[in-house]
């Protein structure tokens, strides 16, 4: 009986190996999504009875968004009514609210409506924000205000995120790394490589670290030197010497041994010397007002060139000719004489 048992065990080993291979193949297939596959849309047939309780979300919006929200609010209500979700706009409190109804069948639609009003309150245009209601679209609000302390650096790094026509990148890692002074082009390159690698069915289950570029962080900006440099003094274990007292100073100068009358006389002399110095300083300042300013040297007139000399005789002749000419209308007597002379000439010709 030993021989058949050994034969049966020998046949069982390859069968177990084949089963393990099939399981490994099945698991690898489960990890990958087939090309062109899409999750079916959630319809009323999936939830015919609707929701048990009413859900609602509300969010506040700033004052400057009020005018835009009043204009586009009918479009918001129309987009949400297709999914049987109500939307209300309260301009007094400055809030937007979305609530489910008895006809709402998709339980996740209230979450998408909440994201929609959040995007509208954060200055996202309606045309872009309404895309969040689609199944293939998601959003992530990243608070970057507290990531960088310096305002100028914050503005420069935030500017890197703005793409063509005001569109922004939608990857959280890219945004956070940009705020850490890592340029977004590095992360974009890795994403492009990953997209190409995902197209190859053999490389889907392998590690991609060998294909991804490794960028080293370099900070080439020189550190700004402070205007006031605090120079550290050399450390000495001995304490600083004690300052001299007034008695020590008097002993050193010999004033300690003088009499009181001599001390008073010396103080009076010092005061008079200071007063005399102050008086002389004031007198010098007063005398400055009486000191005449330095005059500029007189500029000698340039000699007229021979070409530009005025011909006085020619001007005199012109004046004489002008006097001979009679300007204006002739007097009455001269007119009569001229008329008579003209008539005589006519008679002679006849």
XYZ file of C-alpha atoms in Angstrom:
350
model
C 0.000 0.000 0.000
C 2.988 2.311 0.354
C 3.599 2.590 -3.402
C 0.160 3.937 -4.384
C 0.227 6.451 -1.468
C 3.583 7.786 -2.696
C 2.236 8.069 -6.252
C -0.840 9.974 -5.016
C 1.299 12.383 -3.013
C 3.577 12.950 -6.010
C 0.550 13.863 -8.162
C -0.809 16.234 -5.454
C 2.384 18.377 -5.358
C 2.225 19.638 -9.001
C -1.515 20.216 -8.635
C -0.888 22.466 -5.590
C 1.812 24.364 -7.503
C -0.602 24.994 -10.388
C -3.250 26.300 -7.958
C -0.772 28.686 -6.315
C 0.276 29.978 -9.758
C -3.354 30.618 -10.700
C -3.917 32.470 -7.443
C -0.850 34.661 -8.048
C -2.058 35.451 -11.555
C -5.537 36.287 -10.310
C -4.191 38.619 -7.598
C -1.983 40.505 -10.085
C -4.971 40.933 -12.387
C -7.049 42.275 -9.516
C -4.439 44.953 -8.753
C -4.724 46.483 -12.245
C -7.747 48.173 -13.807
C -8.499 47.124 -17.384
C -8.217 49.810 -20.044
C -11.417 51.661 -20.826
C -13.257 50.429 -17.721
C -15.569 52.889 -15.991
C -17.623 52.538 -12.864
C -21.366 52.483 -13.708
C -23.329 55.577 -12.748
C -25.402 55.530 -9.553
C -29.102 55.598 -10.519
C -32.457 55.537 -8.706
C -32.682 51.781 -9.257
C -29.700 51.349 -6.904
C -31.579 53.168 -4.105
C -35.310 53.259 -4.917
C -36.478 54.110 -1.374
C -34.288 57.220 -1.019
C -32.659 58.479 2.171
C -33.933 57.981 5.722
C -32.896 61.391 7.145
C -32.256 64.872 5.824
C -28.616 66.051 5.661
C -27.395 69.618 5.263
C -24.152 71.592 5.065
C -23.562 75.340 5.306
C -20.561 77.583 4.671
C -19.845 81.307 4.961
C -18.579 83.505 2.124
C -16.792 86.896 2.172
C -18.575 90.143 1.387
C -16.811 90.693 -1.953
C -18.278 87.407 -3.320
C -21.873 88.529 -2.751
C -22.378 90.218 -6.144
C -21.006 87.229 -8.093
C -23.039 84.668 -6.112
C -26.272 86.631 -6.659
C -25.693 86.472 -10.429
C -24.797 82.775 -10.679
C -27.106 81.412 -7.935
C -29.933 80.441 -10.350
C -27.391 78.293 -12.237
C -26.282 76.678 -8.960
C -29.876 75.806 -8.052
C -30.531 74.411 -11.520
C -27.409 72.183 -11.380
C -28.325 70.822 -7.914
C -32.019 70.330 -8.718
C -31.023 67.681 -11.262
C -29.798 65.604 -8.295
C -32.773 66.635 -6.071
C -30.679 68.797 -3.702
C -31.928 72.181 -2.463
C -29.634 75.229 -2.215
C -30.355 78.486 -0.336
C -28.398 81.753 -0.313
C -28.623 83.966 2.794
C -27.230 87.426 2.049
C -27.949 88.757 5.559
C -25.800 86.147 7.331
C -23.491 85.681 4.341
C -23.930 81.904 4.097
C -24.812 79.163 1.599
C -26.711 76.004 2.594
C -27.385 72.732 0.752
C -29.905 70.122 1.963
C -31.202 66.777 0.733
C -34.880 66.120 -0.096
C -37.204 63.121 -0.137
C -36.385 62.560 -3.814
C -32.596 62.447 -3.263
C -31.381 58.911 -4.047
C -27.570 59.356 -4.203
C -26.222 59.560 -0.597
C -22.845 60.968 -1.728
C -24.406 63.862 -3.659
C -24.700 65.994 -0.493
C -20.883 65.748 -0.070
C -20.378 66.972 -3.634
C -22.849 69.803 -3.059
C -20.891 70.756 0.078
C -17.661 70.891 -1.972
C -19.445 73.013 -4.586
C -20.413 75.763 -2.137
C -16.943 75.624 -0.562
C -15.322 76.246 -3.942
C -17.743 79.081 -4.724
C -16.947 80.753 -1.393
C -13.203 80.547 -2.200
C -13.439 82.568 -5.441
C -13.570 79.573 -7.829
C -15.685 80.413 -10.919
C -18.994 78.560 -11.283
C -17.937 76.956 -14.588
C -15.025 75.244 -12.826
C -16.764 74.527 -9.502
C -19.788 72.775 -11.054
C -17.489 70.040 -12.395
C -17.255 68.656 -8.845
C -20.744 67.155 -9.336
C -19.319 64.707 -11.893
C -18.217 61.214 -10.830
C -14.673 61.510 -12.221
C -13.873 64.838 -10.515
C -12.692 65.528 -6.972
C -11.299 68.556 -5.160
C -8.890 69.203 -2.332
C -8.671 72.557 -0.522
C -5.109 73.162 0.702
C -4.508 75.900 3.268
C -1.125 77.403 2.395
C -1.373 80.639 4.374
C 0.472 79.268 7.418
C 3.175 77.320 5.552
C 5.501 80.290 4.870
C 6.097 83.107 7.354
C 7.646 85.689 5.045
C 4.945 87.414 2.967
C 7.190 88.097 -0.043
C 8.360 84.474 -0.237
C 4.768 83.282 0.117
C 3.634 85.391 -2.868
C 6.560 84.246 -5.060
C 6.011 80.557 -4.301
C 2.243 80.819 -4.725
C 2.806 82.406 -8.142
C 4.591 79.221 -9.282
C 1.354 77.257 -8.831
C -0.645 79.444 -11.208
C -0.679 77.833 -14.631
C -1.887 79.001 -18.071
C -5.065 81.142 -18.093
C -5.216 81.136 -14.287
C -5.641 77.356 -13.950
C -3.945 75.852 -10.911
C -2.301 72.493 -10.361
C -4.505 69.894 -8.666
C -1.913 67.745 -6.867
C -1.443 68.194 -3.130
C 2.218 67.092 -3.092
C 3.105 69.621 -5.786
C 1.478 72.435 -3.818
C 3.087 71.533 -0.488
C 6.555 71.050 -2.042
C 6.255 74.411 -3.799
C 5.656 76.066 -0.454
C 8.841 74.330 0.768
C 10.812 76.032 -2.054
C 10.840 72.973 -4.368
C 9.919 74.018 -7.890
C 6.799 72.261 -9.266
C 8.577 71.281 -12.503
C 10.410 68.499 -10.630
C 7.187 66.864 -9.465
C 5.553 67.380 -12.853
C 8.401 65.492 -14.539
C 7.955 62.525 -12.202
C 4.199 62.517 -12.885
C 4.807 62.485 -16.641
C 7.216 59.540 -16.289
C 4.708 57.641 -14.143
C 1.995 58.187 -16.745
C 4.186 56.687 -19.461
C 5.196 53.740 -17.243
C 1.573 52.952 -16.404
C 0.887 52.308 -20.092
C 3.313 49.344 -20.099
C 1.521 46.219 -18.743
C 4.811 44.545 -17.710
C 5.947 47.472 -15.540
C 2.636 47.970 -13.735
C 3.464 45.517 -10.946
C 7.146 46.547 -10.633
C 8.817 49.293 -8.636
C 9.396 52.552 -10.565
C 12.098 54.032 -8.348
C 14.884 53.216 -10.823
C 13.106 55.188 -13.574
C 12.206 58.261 -11.523
C 14.725 61.156 -11.425
C 16.362 62.061 -8.128
C 16.591 65.834 -7.721
C 18.868 67.279 -5.088
C 17.741 70.365 -3.298
C 20.077 73.326 -3.764
C 19.756 76.657 -2.067
C 21.957 79.076 -4.016
C 20.611 82.255 -2.454
C 23.200 83.926 -0.277
C 22.196 84.695 3.244
C 21.664 88.391 3.790
C 24.147 89.868 6.224
C 22.684 91.948 9.040
C 23.371 95.670 9.106
C 24.541 95.608 12.715
C 26.953 92.816 13.486
C 27.256 91.889 17.131
C 30.892 90.987 17.729
C 31.255 88.572 20.617
C 33.875 89.486 23.166
C 36.538 87.003 24.133
C 35.599 84.946 27.132
C 37.618 85.632 30.261
C 37.095 83.799 33.542
C 38.055 86.881 35.568
C 35.415 89.502 36.422
C 35.791 93.072 35.039
C 37.640 95.581 37.254
C 35.533 97.707 39.583
C 34.941 101.296 38.450
C 36.783 104.039 40.371
C 34.786 105.862 43.022
C 34.748 109.625 43.472
C 37.161 109.357 46.391
C 39.646 107.364 44.271
C 39.507 110.014 41.531
C 40.134 112.804 44.087
C 43.062 110.883 45.559
C 44.596 110.398 42.133
C 44.283 114.116 41.248
C 45.321 115.343 44.722
C 42.056 117.187 45.247
C 41.247 115.057 48.300
C 43.958 116.807 50.352
C 42.794 120.366 49.513
C 40.812 122.515 51.912
C 37.125 123.294 51.376
C 37.884 126.903 50.368
C 40.409 125.701 47.781
C 37.930 123.161 46.413
C 35.238 125.848 46.039
C 37.683 128.183 44.303
C 38.636 125.399 41.866
C 34.976 124.654 41.067
C 34.254 128.346 40.463
C 37.242 128.592 38.099
C 36.027 125.553 36.145
C 32.540 127.057 35.860
C 33.957 130.404 34.654
C 36.118 128.609 32.062
C 33.077 126.789 30.727
C 31.066 130.003 30.588
C 33.863 131.817 28.735
C 34.072 129.006 26.177
C 30.293 129.126 25.661
C 30.319 132.943 25.258
C 33.129 132.817 22.682
C 31.201 130.115 20.765
C 28.055 132.272 20.653
C 29.974 135.333 19.489
C 31.517 133.367 16.639
C 28.078 132.204 15.519
C 26.760 135.805 15.614
C 29.732 137.099 13.616
C 28.991 134.593 10.849
C 25.864 136.595 9.925
C 28.017 139.711 9.269
C 30.592 137.986 7.049
C 29.794 138.894 3.412
C 29.477 135.995 0.998
C 32.095 135.473 -1.636
C 31.194 137.311 -4.829
C 31.391 135.566 -8.129
C 34.008 136.940 -10.534
C 32.627 139.437 -13.034
C 32.238 137.939 -16.475
C 33.883 140.066 -19.141
C 31.618 140.878 -22.134
C 32.560 139.020 -25.225
C 33.828 141.104 -28.111
C 31.434 141.320 -31.007
C 32.686 139.492 -34.032
C 33.401 141.407 -37.221
C 30.727 139.480 -39.086
C 27.939 140.604 -36.755
C 28.856 144.346 -36.650
C 25.913 146.706 -37.246
C 26.183 149.033 -40.274
C 24.928 152.342 -38.858
C 25.178 154.281 -42.161
C 22.950 151.770 -43.979
C 20.321 152.093 -41.236
C 20.394 155.916 -41.532
C 19.760 155.745 -45.295
C 16.806 153.401 -44.746
C 15.314 155.806 -42.210
C 15.651 158.756 -44.647
C 13.894 156.842 -47.426
C 11.110 155.879 -45.062
C 10.560 159.525 -44.090
C 10.214 160.550 -47.726
C 7.491 157.985 -48.297
C 4.066 159.291 -47.270
C 2.031 156.745 -45.473
C -1.763 156.726 -45.250
C -4.308 158.599 -47.397
C -3.277 161.830 -49.274
C -4.644 165.195 -48.135
C -7.648 166.686 -50.020
C -5.682 169.480 -51.790
C -3.149 167.069 -53.282
C -5.964 164.825 -54.538
C -7.630 167.802 -56.337
C -4.329 168.792 -57.955
C -3.775 165.268 -59.247
C -7.278 165.101 -60.722
C -6.759 168.451 -62.532
C -3.407 167.317 -63.962
C -4.987 164.102 -65.270
C -7.782 166.048 -67.019
C -5.256 168.343 -68.743
C -3.372 165.347 -70.116
C -6.564 163.896 -71.562
C -7.464 167.195 -73.319
C -4.013 167.417 -74.924
C -4.311 163.891 -76.297
C -7.637 164.746 -77.929
